[in-house]
Amino acid sequence: MSDATNPDPAPVTPEVVHAHGLTDHEYAGILRLLGRAPNLTELGVFSVMWSEHCSYKSSRKHLKQLPTDGPRVIHGPGENAGVMDIGDGLAVVFKIESHNHPSFIEPYQGAATGVGGILRDVFTMGARPIASLNSLRFGAIRHAKTPYLVNGVVGGIGGYGNCVGVPTVGGDIYFDACYDANILVNAFTLGLAERDRIFTGKARGAGNPVVYVGSKTGRDGVHGATMASESFSEDSEQRRPTVQVGDPFTEKLLIEACLELMRTDAIVGIQDMGAAGLTSSAVEMAGRAGSGVEMELAHVPLREQGMTPYEILLSESQERMLLVVHPESVAEVRAIFERWDLDAVVVGRVIDEPVFRVLSEGRPVADIPVAALTDAAPAYDRPARRPPRQDEIQRLDADALAQPESMTRVLEQLLDSPNLSSREWVYRQYDHYVRGNTVLAPGADAAVIRVKGTSKGLALTVDCNARYCYLDPHAGGMAAVVEAARNLSCVGATPLGLTDCLNFGNPEREDVMWQFSQAIRGMREACLALEIPVVSGNVSFYNETDGVSIHPTPTVAMVGLLEDVTRIATPWFKEEGDLVVLLGLNRDELGGSEYLKVVHGQVAGKPPEVDLALERGIQRTCRLAVEQGLLSSAHDVSEGGLAVALADCCVSHPDPEGPGAVIEIEQRGRADALLFGESHSRIVVSLKERDYGRLQDIATREDVVIAVIGEVGGDRLAINDLVRAPVQRLRNIWSTALERCVK
Amino acid sequence: MRWGVAIFPGSCDDDDVVHCLRHVLGHDVRPLWHKDPFDGECDGVVLPGGFSYGDYLRAGAMARFAPVMQGIVDFAAAGGLVLGICNGFQILCEAGLLPGALTRNESLRFVCRRVTLRVENAESPFTCAAEPGALLEMPVKHGEGRYYADALTLKQVRDHGQVLLRYVDTAGRTSDEANPNGSMQNIAGVCNRGRNVFGLMPHPEDATEELLGGVGGLTVFSSMAAEVRRRNGA
């Protein structure tokens, strides 16, 4: 036997165990489960399967709190993606996932492969991917590295998404110094499937062949899952070789080949090779079916020579899938993949004995009970404690804040903030039309796509205000859910379900676990109140560098349903003479606002309070009004407050000659709080005067306060005697701010 | 009318073209798989957008060698109508069926936005349903769409009325702002001298339904259908 095929060149020492990110306690568990010492290959398999990324060992206990059931839920968390019934024999399949650490190390490829991974999670279930979103967080806009990272990430998302022919229809992007050394790249994809043709990742039926399809296996990404489960330090850039390289062209072929195969009856189970590659796909498929898998590595298509079993098993090369098929279908599988010029090779078979058994040229290199890698993976109830500094963070002495002299100037300053300005520079780089379904392109409160062959539409949005979560993770978690739902309601869609990407710091720290548990508690309450199940998700811990955590960022991507896709609302004012109406109440809440940050340089106070009953009523009112065709426009009030929301309604018009508005609104408290406070449960709508009575009827039934606050018209935005600005000027600032900063 | 739609590995907008021809216009569509020879049994051929063969070498550079292409070249030589959209335009230039080339956008970035196009010559099978000077709105979405031709070619293309569409502003004037990719003389689409092969960077198939934002793209397909009816003596 040559050295090249020797799986164990190095002995398993305590140093080797630690280098694999396993604790002494965890290693003792491995010894107990195996009844012997693992060899190096087996140790590698344990380390990825027991990594935080694959095992959810710190989060599982908390994730159980989230409501996952509902009348439309077909598959909740646990599968590759969530599946929900939308009627007409159709189902939507969706999920969001993080690719944070790779994107910081190599922004283009990190982001690109993030898109590739989430696409595979969706089409592996039998769904044609039809829309993607992304949620991005970068460091301070003035940080030297930010423009490089933004350009790389946006380029990578576009480069991959455009080439596979899946439209990127929306997303969000924010800048904050807390992400200086740990950006967030969360990618979401939604697919459409026939309700009765959903595929799952189960390795059923002893003797059924296990087939490897797609790209060849190389050394890229070995131990990516472990990297995602560690904190960063300054030398993280040396990890660049662990970032995978994407090949969207192969992914496109893989999508077409898999969807073609799915029209036959060949497939028993199918799963993509994502984090931890061949290992996790085989083990998870066996785990779900209570079976085992035996594999011969000599059959695995390799990109380079001399790869060890360790490397083959842990490689995270992209664009690969693992199938379990009926024995008589192997020839059919081969023929379809050959038509698409892709490899399809039988690498193993399903066995009754529930073990993961790996051979290399007939010689056993790993033999591990499946349950030891899945069910018996460690689960921690990590200590959580509210940090004493939280009180200090939440303290805000509003009386000590000087009122700005010119509110018009403040409004201009806020529209110039890269957190509030137009995102067109970003989404112009994404194909948002391909597949011919895009009814509402990026730039509205939510994207809308039609469902071909039906009268229906789907609305999509992604949200999270991490500043709120930092100040109060419970309120922030709630806010992420309600704001996403509000965005859907603004276009007229009823929320169906959500998928979450929980980006947090180091779970071994008590304050981080407290943030995590509080955010989940907030999300749970909001989900229950608004009846929105969580059907899939992803946890990304260890978002910290040199001991400093990011703000907790529980990103929520939500999908809504429109029964009639022609009945939607857009955010911009349309007709001179339309009434401007505010649904909801202004409250003096300045805590956590963008105004406080931009103008006063403070991140402090309590974030705006969420009143779930009120929120529900506001959202229902807006949806009913859109459904009845009463509204000319609808736009929610969020970051930047009422003044920025009103400015959005003027400047976001696709025609640069779009109208302004004259607003007269009752001021009870501080002027800055009225204009720039970020109280929840508010939506700005415009409508014909003759329809106001009907809107009022709905609002009364929903127990919601509404008020006429002005009229659409003119070429200026005027608010009381506080703000007076030409729309053209506001538009120029708003539409160029981001580009000026990152180009 | 019976259309052939070429499908290369990496074609992305083939489904959109097929949907538009079949469901919006109610025509027959025959997919032309890249590995199969093409027998010319069609009234018109569309080369759709996308990233054929990944466009890893140069956009459209590989596809011209696909087995299906010989039949399409023969079809064009016999006067058949061939429409290349985006990547299809790039392939037709690479195959020598259209003059000029498409290079990287001036911004060096992918660009996805709606553009306004002015019909420069309505006496072609691809624009005959429009009035001269008519304005059509469609999306563009490409990274390599900057039309380039050497001075002599450009002069010939102009002299022979081969420029069918130009990027203009909403008032119909050519300007740098209206030009999404830095194309020479705001050229968005050109045909061959025989006026039976046409390539354009904008996507007419994505502008054929009011629900999706407008029907500016219908002109191209309905023009071709009118030409086919004329040729068939209908």
Coordinates of C-alpha atoms in Angstrom, one line a residue, chain A residues 110-512:
Chain A
G110 CA -17.7 33.4 -0.5
A111 CA -20.9 35.1 -1.6
A112 CA -21.1 33.3 -4.9
T113 CA -20.9 29.8 -3.2
G114 CA -23.4 31.0 -0.6
V115 CA -25.9 31.5 -3.4
G116 CA -25.0 28.2 -5.0
G117 CA -25.5 26.3 -1.7
I118 CA -28.9 27.7 -1.0
L119 CA -30.1 27.0 -4.5
R120 CA -29.1 23.3 -4.0
D121 CA -31.0 23.2 -0.7
V122 CA -34.1 24.2 -2.6
F123 CA -34.0 22.3 -5.9
T124 CA -32.9 19.1 -4.0
M125 CA -36.5 19.0 -2.8
G126 CA -37.9 19.0 -6.3
A127 CA -38.5 22.7 -6.6
R128 CA -37.5 24.9 -9.6
P129 CA -35.7 27.9 -8.0
I130 CA -37.6 31.1 -9.1
A131 CA -36.4 33.9 -6.9
S132 CA -33.5 34.8 -4.6
L133 CA -32.9 37.4 -1.9
N134 CA -29.9 38.3 0.0
S135 CA -29.3 40.1 3.3
L136 CA -25.9 41.8 3.7
R137 CA -24.2 43.5 6.6
F138 CA -20.9 45.3 6.2
G139 CA -18.7 47.4 8.5
A140 CA -18.8 51.2 8.7
I141 CA -19.1 52.8 5.3
R142 CA -15.9 54.7 6.0
H143 CA -13.9 51.6 7.0
A144 CA -11.1 51.1 4.5
K145 CA -12.1 47.6 3.7
T146 CA -15.8 48.2 3.2
P147 CA -15.9 49.2 -0.5
Y148 CA -13.7 46.2 -1.4
L149 CA -16.0 43.8 0.5
V150 CA -19.2 45.3 -0.9
N151 CA -17.9 45.2 -4.4
G152 CA -16.8 41.6 -4.0
V153 CA -19.9 40.3 -2.3
V154 CA -22.3 42.1 -4.7
G155 CA -20.3 40.9 -7.7
G156 CA -20.2 37.3 -6.4
I157 CA -24.0 37.2 -5.8
G158 CA -24.6 38.6 -9.2
G159 CA -22.0 36.5 -10.9
Y160 CA -23.5 33.3 -9.6
G161 CA -27.2 34.2 -9.5
N162 CA -27.3 35.8 -13.0
C163 CA -25.4 32.9 -14.5
V164 CA -27.7 30.2 -13.1
G165 CA -30.8 32.1 -14.4
V166 CA -32.5 32.7 -11.1
P167 CA -33.6 36.3 -10.5
T168 CA -32.4 38.1 -7.4
V169 CA -35.6 40.1 -6.6
G170 CA -34.7 41.8 -3.4
G171 CA -32.7 42.0 -0.2
D172 CA -31.4 44.3 2.4
I173 CA -28.0 45.9 3.1
Y174 CA -26.8 47.8 6.2
F175 CA -23.5 49.2 7.4
D176 CA -22.3 49.3 11.0
A177 CA -18.9 49.3 12.6
C178 CA -19.9 46.1 14.5
Y179 CA -19.4 44.2 11.2
D180 CA -16.0 45.7 10.4
A181 CA -14.2 42.4 10.8
N182 CA -17.1 40.0 10.4
I183 CA -19.5 40.8 7.6
L184 CA -22.8 38.9 7.1
V185 CA -23.9 37.4 3.8
N186 CA -27.2 35.6 4.1
A187 CA -28.7 34.1 0.9
F188 CA -32.3 33.1 0.4
T189 CA -33.9 31.1 -2.4
L190 CA -37.5 30.2 -3.1
G191 CA -38.6 27.4 -5.4
L192 CA -41.8 26.2 -6.8
A193 CA -42.8 22.6 -6.8
E194 CA -45.8 20.4 -7.4
R195 CA -47.3 19.7 -4.1
D196 CA -47.3 16.0 -4.5
R197 CA -43.8 15.8 -6.0
I198 CA -41.6 16.8 -3.1
F199 CA -38.3 15.0 -2.6
T200 CA -36.6 14.4 0.7
G201 CA -33.2 13.4 1.8
K202 CA -33.8 9.9 3.0
A203 CA -31.6 6.9 2.3
R204 CA -34.3 4.2 2.2
G205 CA -34.2 0.6 1.1
A206 CA -31.2 -1.6 1.7
G207 CA -29.4 -2.4 -1.5
N208 CA -30.5 0.8 -3.3
P209 CA -27.5 2.4 -5.0
V210 CA -26.0 5.6 -3.8
V211 CA -25.2 7.9 -6.8
Y212 CA -22.8 10.8 -6.8
V213 CA -23.7 13.5 -9.4
G214 CA -22.2 16.8 -10.4
S215 CA -18.7 18.3 -10.2
K216 CA -15.7 16.3 -9.3
T217 CA -14.3 16.4 -5.7
G218 CA -11.2 18.6 -5.0
R219 CA -9.4 19.7 -2.0
D220 CA -11.3 23.0 -1.7
G221 CA -13.3 23.7 1.4
V222 CA -11.9 20.9 3.5
H223 CA -13.2 21.8 7.0
G224 CA -15.4 24.7 5.9
A225 CA -18.0 23.6 8.5
T226 CA -15.4 23.7 11.2
M227 CA -14.3 27.2 10.1
A228 CA -17.9 28.4 10.4
S229 CA -17.9 27.2 13.9
E230 CA -14.9 29.1 15.2
S231 CA -14.3 32.7 16.0
F232 CA -12.2 34.9 13.8
S233 CA -8.8 36.4 14.5
E234 CA -6.5 38.6 12.6
D235 CA -4.8 35.7 10.8
S236 CA -8.1 34.5 9.4
E237 CA -7.1 35.5 5.9
Q238 CA -4.7 32.7 5.9
R239 CA -7.8 30.5 5.7
R240 CA -8.5 31.7 2.1
P241 CA -7.7 28.2 0.7
T242 CA -10.6 26.7 2.7
V243 CA -13.0 28.9 0.7
Q244 CA -14.7 27.0 -2.1
V245 CA -14.8 28.3 -5.6
G246 CA -18.2 28.4 -7.4
D247 CA -19.0 27.2 -10.9
P248 CA -22.5 28.6 -11.7
F249 CA -22.5 27.0 -15.1
T250 CA -22.2 23.5 -13.6
E251 CA -24.9 24.4 -11.1
K252 CA -27.2 25.4 -13.9
L253 CA -26.6 22.1 -15.6
L254 CA -27.1 20.3 -12.2
I255 CA -30.4 22.1 -11.7
E256 CA -31.7 21.1 -15.1
A257 CA -30.5 17.5 -14.8
C258 CA -31.9 17.0 -11.3
L259 CA -35.3 18.5 -12.3
E260 CA -35.4 16.3 -15.4
L261 CA -34.6 13.2 -13.3
M262 CA -37.3 14.2 -10.8
R263 CA -39.9 13.9 -13.5
T264 CA -39.1 10.1 -13.5
D265 CA -39.6 7.7 -10.7
A266 CA -35.9 7.0 -10.3
I267 CA -35.2 8.9 -7.0
V268 CA -35.7 7.4 -3.5
G269 CA -33.8 10.3 -1.8
I270 CA -31.7 13.2 -2.7
Q271 CA -29.5 15.7 -0.9
D272 CA -27.0 18.3 -1.8
M273 CA -23.4 18.1 -0.6
G274 CA -23.1 21.3 1.4
A275 CA -21.2 21.9 4.5
A276 CA -19.1 18.8 5.3
G277 CA -19.7 17.5 1.8
L278 CA -20.0 13.8 1.1
T279 CA -20.0 13.0 4.8
S280 CA -22.9 15.0 5.9
S281 CA -25.1 14.3 2.9
A282 CA -24.6 10.5 3.4
V283 CA -24.9 10.6 7.1
E284 CA -28.0 12.8 7.2
M285 CA -29.8 10.8 4.6
A286 CA -29.1 7.6 6.5
G287 CA -30.0 9.3 9.8
R288 CA -33.5 10.4 8.5
A289 CA -34.3 6.9 7.2
G290 CA -32.8 5.0 10.1
S291 CA -30.6 3.1 7.7
G292 CA -26.9 3.0 6.9
V293 CA -24.7 3.8 4.0
E294 CA -21.6 2.0 2.7
M295 CA -19.4 3.9 0.3
E296 CA -16.3 3.1 -1.8
L297 CA -14.2 6.2 -2.2
A298 CA -12.3 4.7 -5.2
H299 CA -15.4 5.5 -7.3
V300 CA -15.7 9.1 -6.3
P301 CA -14.8 11.4 -9.2
L302 CA -11.7 13.4 -8.2
R303 CA -10.4 16.6 -9.5
E304 CA -6.8 16.0 -8.3
Q305 CA -4.6 13.0 -7.7
G306 CA -3.4 11.7 -4.3
M307 CA -6.4 12.8 -2.3
T308 CA -6.7 11.0 1.0
P309 CA -10.0 9.5 2.3
Y310 CA -9.9 12.2 4.9
E311 CA -9.9 14.9 2.2
I312 CA -12.4 13.2 0.0
L313 CA -14.9 12.8 2.9
L314 CA -14.5 16.4 4.1
S315 CA -14.1 18.3 0.8
E316 CA -16.7 21.0 0.3
S317 CA -16.3 21.2 -3.5
Q318 CA -19.4 22.8 -4.9
E319 CA -22.1 21.7 -7.3
R320 CA -22.4 18.1 -6.1
M321 CA -25.4 16.0 -5.1
L322 CA -25.9 12.6 -3.6
L323 CA -28.9 10.5 -4.7
V324 CA -30.3 7.2 -3.6
V325 CA -32.1 5.6 -6.5
H326 CA -33.9 2.4 -7.4
P327 CA -31.4 -0.2 -8.7
E328 CA -33.2 -0.6 -12.1
S329 CA -33.0 3.2 -12.6
V330 CA -29.2 3.6 -12.6
A331 CA -29.0 3.5 -16.4
E332 CA -31.7 6.2 -16.7
V333 CA -29.9 8.4 -14.2
R334 CA -26.7 8.0 -16.1
A335 CA -28.3 8.9 -19.4
I336 CA -29.9 12.1 -18.1
F337 CA -26.7 13.3 -16.5
E338 CA -24.7 12.4 -19.6
R339 CA -27.1 14.5 -21.7
W340 CA -26.2 17.4 -19.4
D341 CA -22.5 16.5 -19.6
L342 CA -22.3 15.7 -15.8
D343 CA -20.8 12.8 -13.9
A344 CA -23.2 10.3 -12.3
V345 CA -21.4 7.5 -10.5
V346 CA -22.5 4.8 -8.2
V347 CA -20.4 5.2 -5.1
G348 CA -22.1 3.0 -2.6
R349 CA -25.4 1.5 -1.4
V350 CA -27.9 1.7 1.4
I351 CA -27.5 -0.9 4.1
D352 CA -29.8 -2.1 6.9
E353 CA -27.1 -1.8 9.5
P354 CA -27.3 1.8 10.7
V355 CA -23.6 2.6 10.2
F356 CA -21.6 5.0 8.0
R357 CA -19.0 2.6 6.5
V358 CA -16.4 4.0 4.1
L359 CA -14.0 1.9 2.1
S360 CA -11.0 2.9 0.1
E361 CA -10.2 0.3 -2.6
G362 CA -11.9 -2.3 -0.4
R363 CA -10.1 -1.3 2.8
P364 CA -12.2 0.1 5.6
V365 CA -11.3 3.7 6.5
A366 CA -14.3 4.7 8.6
D367 CA -17.0 2.7 10.4
I368 CA -19.2 4.8 12.6
P369 CA -22.8 4.3 13.9
V370 CA -25.0 6.9 12.1
A371 CA -26.7 7.8 15.4
A372 CA -23.3 8.7 16.9
L373 CA -23.0 11.4 14.3
T374 CA -26.5 12.6 14.4
D375 CA -28.7 12.0 17.4
A376 CA -25.8 11.5 19.8
A377 CA -24.1 14.7 18.7
P378 CA -23.6 16.9 21.7
A379 CA -26.4 19.3 22.8
Y380 CA -25.6 22.1 25.2
D381 CA -27.7 24.1 27.5
R382 CA -25.2 26.9 27.6
P383 CA -25.4 29.4 30.4
A384 CA -27.0 32.7 29.5
R385 CA -26.9 35.9 31.5
R386 CA -28.1 39.4 30.9
P387 CA -24.9 41.5 30.9
P388 CA -24.8 44.3 33.5
R389 CA -23.9 46.8 30.8
Q390 CA -27.3 46.3 29.2
D391 CA -28.9 48.9 31.5
E392 CA -26.3 51.4 30.6
I393 CA -26.8 50.7 26.8
Q394 CA -30.6 51.3 27.2
R395 CA -30.2 54.6 29.0
L396 CA -31.1 57.5 26.8
D397 CA -31.6 61.0 28.1
A398 CA -33.7 62.6 25.4
D399 CA -33.9 65.9 27.2
A400 CA -30.1 66.2 26.8
L401 CA -30.4 65.9 23.1
A402 CA -30.2 69.3 21.3
Q403 CA -33.0 69.7 18.8
P404 CA -31.4 70.3 15.4
E405 CA -31.9 73.7 13.9
S406 CA -33.0 72.6 10.4
M407 CA -35.1 69.5 10.1
T408 CA -34.8 69.7 6.4
R409 CA -31.1 69.4 6.7
V410 CA -31.5 66.4 9.0
L411 CA -33.8 64.7 6.5
E412 CA -31.2 65.2 3.8
Q413 CA -28.5 63.8 6.1
L414 CA -30.6 60.7 6.7
L415 CA -31.4 60.2 3.0
D416 CA -27.7 60.4 2.5
S417 CA -27.0 57.6 5.0
P418 CA -26.1 54.4 3.2
N419 CA -28.5 52.6 5.6
L420 CA -31.5 54.6 4.2
S421 CA -30.5 55.6 0.7
S422 CA -31.6 53.9 -2.5
R423 CA -30.2 50.4 -3.0
E424 CA -30.3 50.6 -6.8
W425 CA -26.5 50.5 -7.2
V426 CA -26.7 47.0 -5.7
Y427 CA -29.7 45.5 -7.4
R428 CA -28.8 46.9 -10.8
Q429 CA -26.1 44.3 -10.8
Y430 CA -28.6 41.5 -10.3
D431 CA -30.8 40.1 -13.0
H432 CA -34.2 40.5 -11.5
Y433 CA -36.2 39.7 -14.6
V434 CA -35.1 36.3 -15.8
R435 CA -37.8 33.6 -15.7
G436 CA -40.3 36.2 -16.6
N437 CA -42.3 36.4 -13.3
T438 CA -41.2 39.7 -11.8
V439 CA -44.2 41.9 -11.1
L440 CA -42.6 44.2 -8.5
A441 CA -38.8 44.5 -8.9
P442 CA -36.5 45.5 -6.1
G443 CA -37.1 48.9 -4.5
A444 CA -40.6 48.4 -3.1
D445 CA -41.5 47.2 0.4
A446 CA -41.5 43.6 -0.9
A447 CA -40.8 42.0 -4.2
V448 CA -43.7 40.4 -6.0
I449 CA -43.5 37.5 -8.5
R450 CA -46.5 35.9 -10.2
V451 CA -47.1 32.2 -10.2
K452 CA -47.5 31.1 -13.8
G453 CA -50.7 29.2 -14.6
T454 CA -52.6 30.7 -11.6
S455 CA -53.9 34.1 -10.6
K456 CA -51.6 34.1 -7.6
G457 CA -48.5 36.0 -6.6
L458 CA -45.8 35.6 -4.0
A459 CA -44.3 38.5 -2.1
L460 CA -40.8 38.2 -0.6
T461 CA -38.9 40.3 1.9
V462 CA -36.0 40.0 4.3
D463 CA -35.5 42.1 7.4
C464 CA -33.7 42.7 10.6
N465 CA -32.7 45.8 12.6
A466 CA -29.6 44.5 14.5
R467 CA -29.3 47.8 16.4
Y468 CA -32.7 47.1 18.0
C469 CA -31.5 43.6 18.8
Y470 CA -28.3 44.9 20.4
L471 CA -30.3 47.3 22.6
D472 CA -33.0 44.8 23.5
P473 CA -32.8 41.4 21.8
H474 CA -36.3 40.5 22.8
A475 CA -37.9 43.6 21.3
G476 CA -35.4 43.3 18.3
G477 CA -36.4 39.7 17.6
M478 CA -40.0 40.6 17.7
A479 CA -39.4 43.6 15.4
A480 CA -37.6 41.5 12.8
V481 CA -40.7 39.4 12.4
V482 CA -43.3 42.1 12.5
E483 CA -41.5 44.4 10.1
A484 CA -41.1 41.6 7.6
A485 CA -44.8 40.9 7.9
R486 CA -45.6 44.6 7.6
N487 CA -43.6 44.8 4.4
L488 CA -45.6 42.0 2.9
S489 CA -48.8 43.6 4.0
C490 CA -47.8 46.9 2.4
V491 CA -47.8 45.2 -1.1
G492 CA -51.0 43.4 -0.1
A493 CA -49.7 39.9 0.6
T494 CA -50.7 37.7 3.5
P495 CA -47.7 36.3 5.3
L496 CA -47.4 32.5 4.8
G497 CA -44.2 31.6 6.7
L498 CA -40.7 32.5 7.4
T499 CA -37.1 31.2 7.4
D500 CA -34.5 32.7 9.7
C501 CA -30.8 33.1 9.7
L502 CA -29.7 33.7 13.3
N503 CA -26.3 35.5 13.2
F504 CA -24.8 35.8 16.6
G505 CA -21.5 35.9 18.4
N506 CA -19.7 33.2 20.4
P507 CA -22.3 31.0 22.2
E508 CA -19.7 30.1 24.8
R509 CA -20.2 33.6 26.1
E510 CA -23.1 34.1 28.6
D511 CA -24.1 37.4 27.2
V512 CA -24.3 36.1 23.7

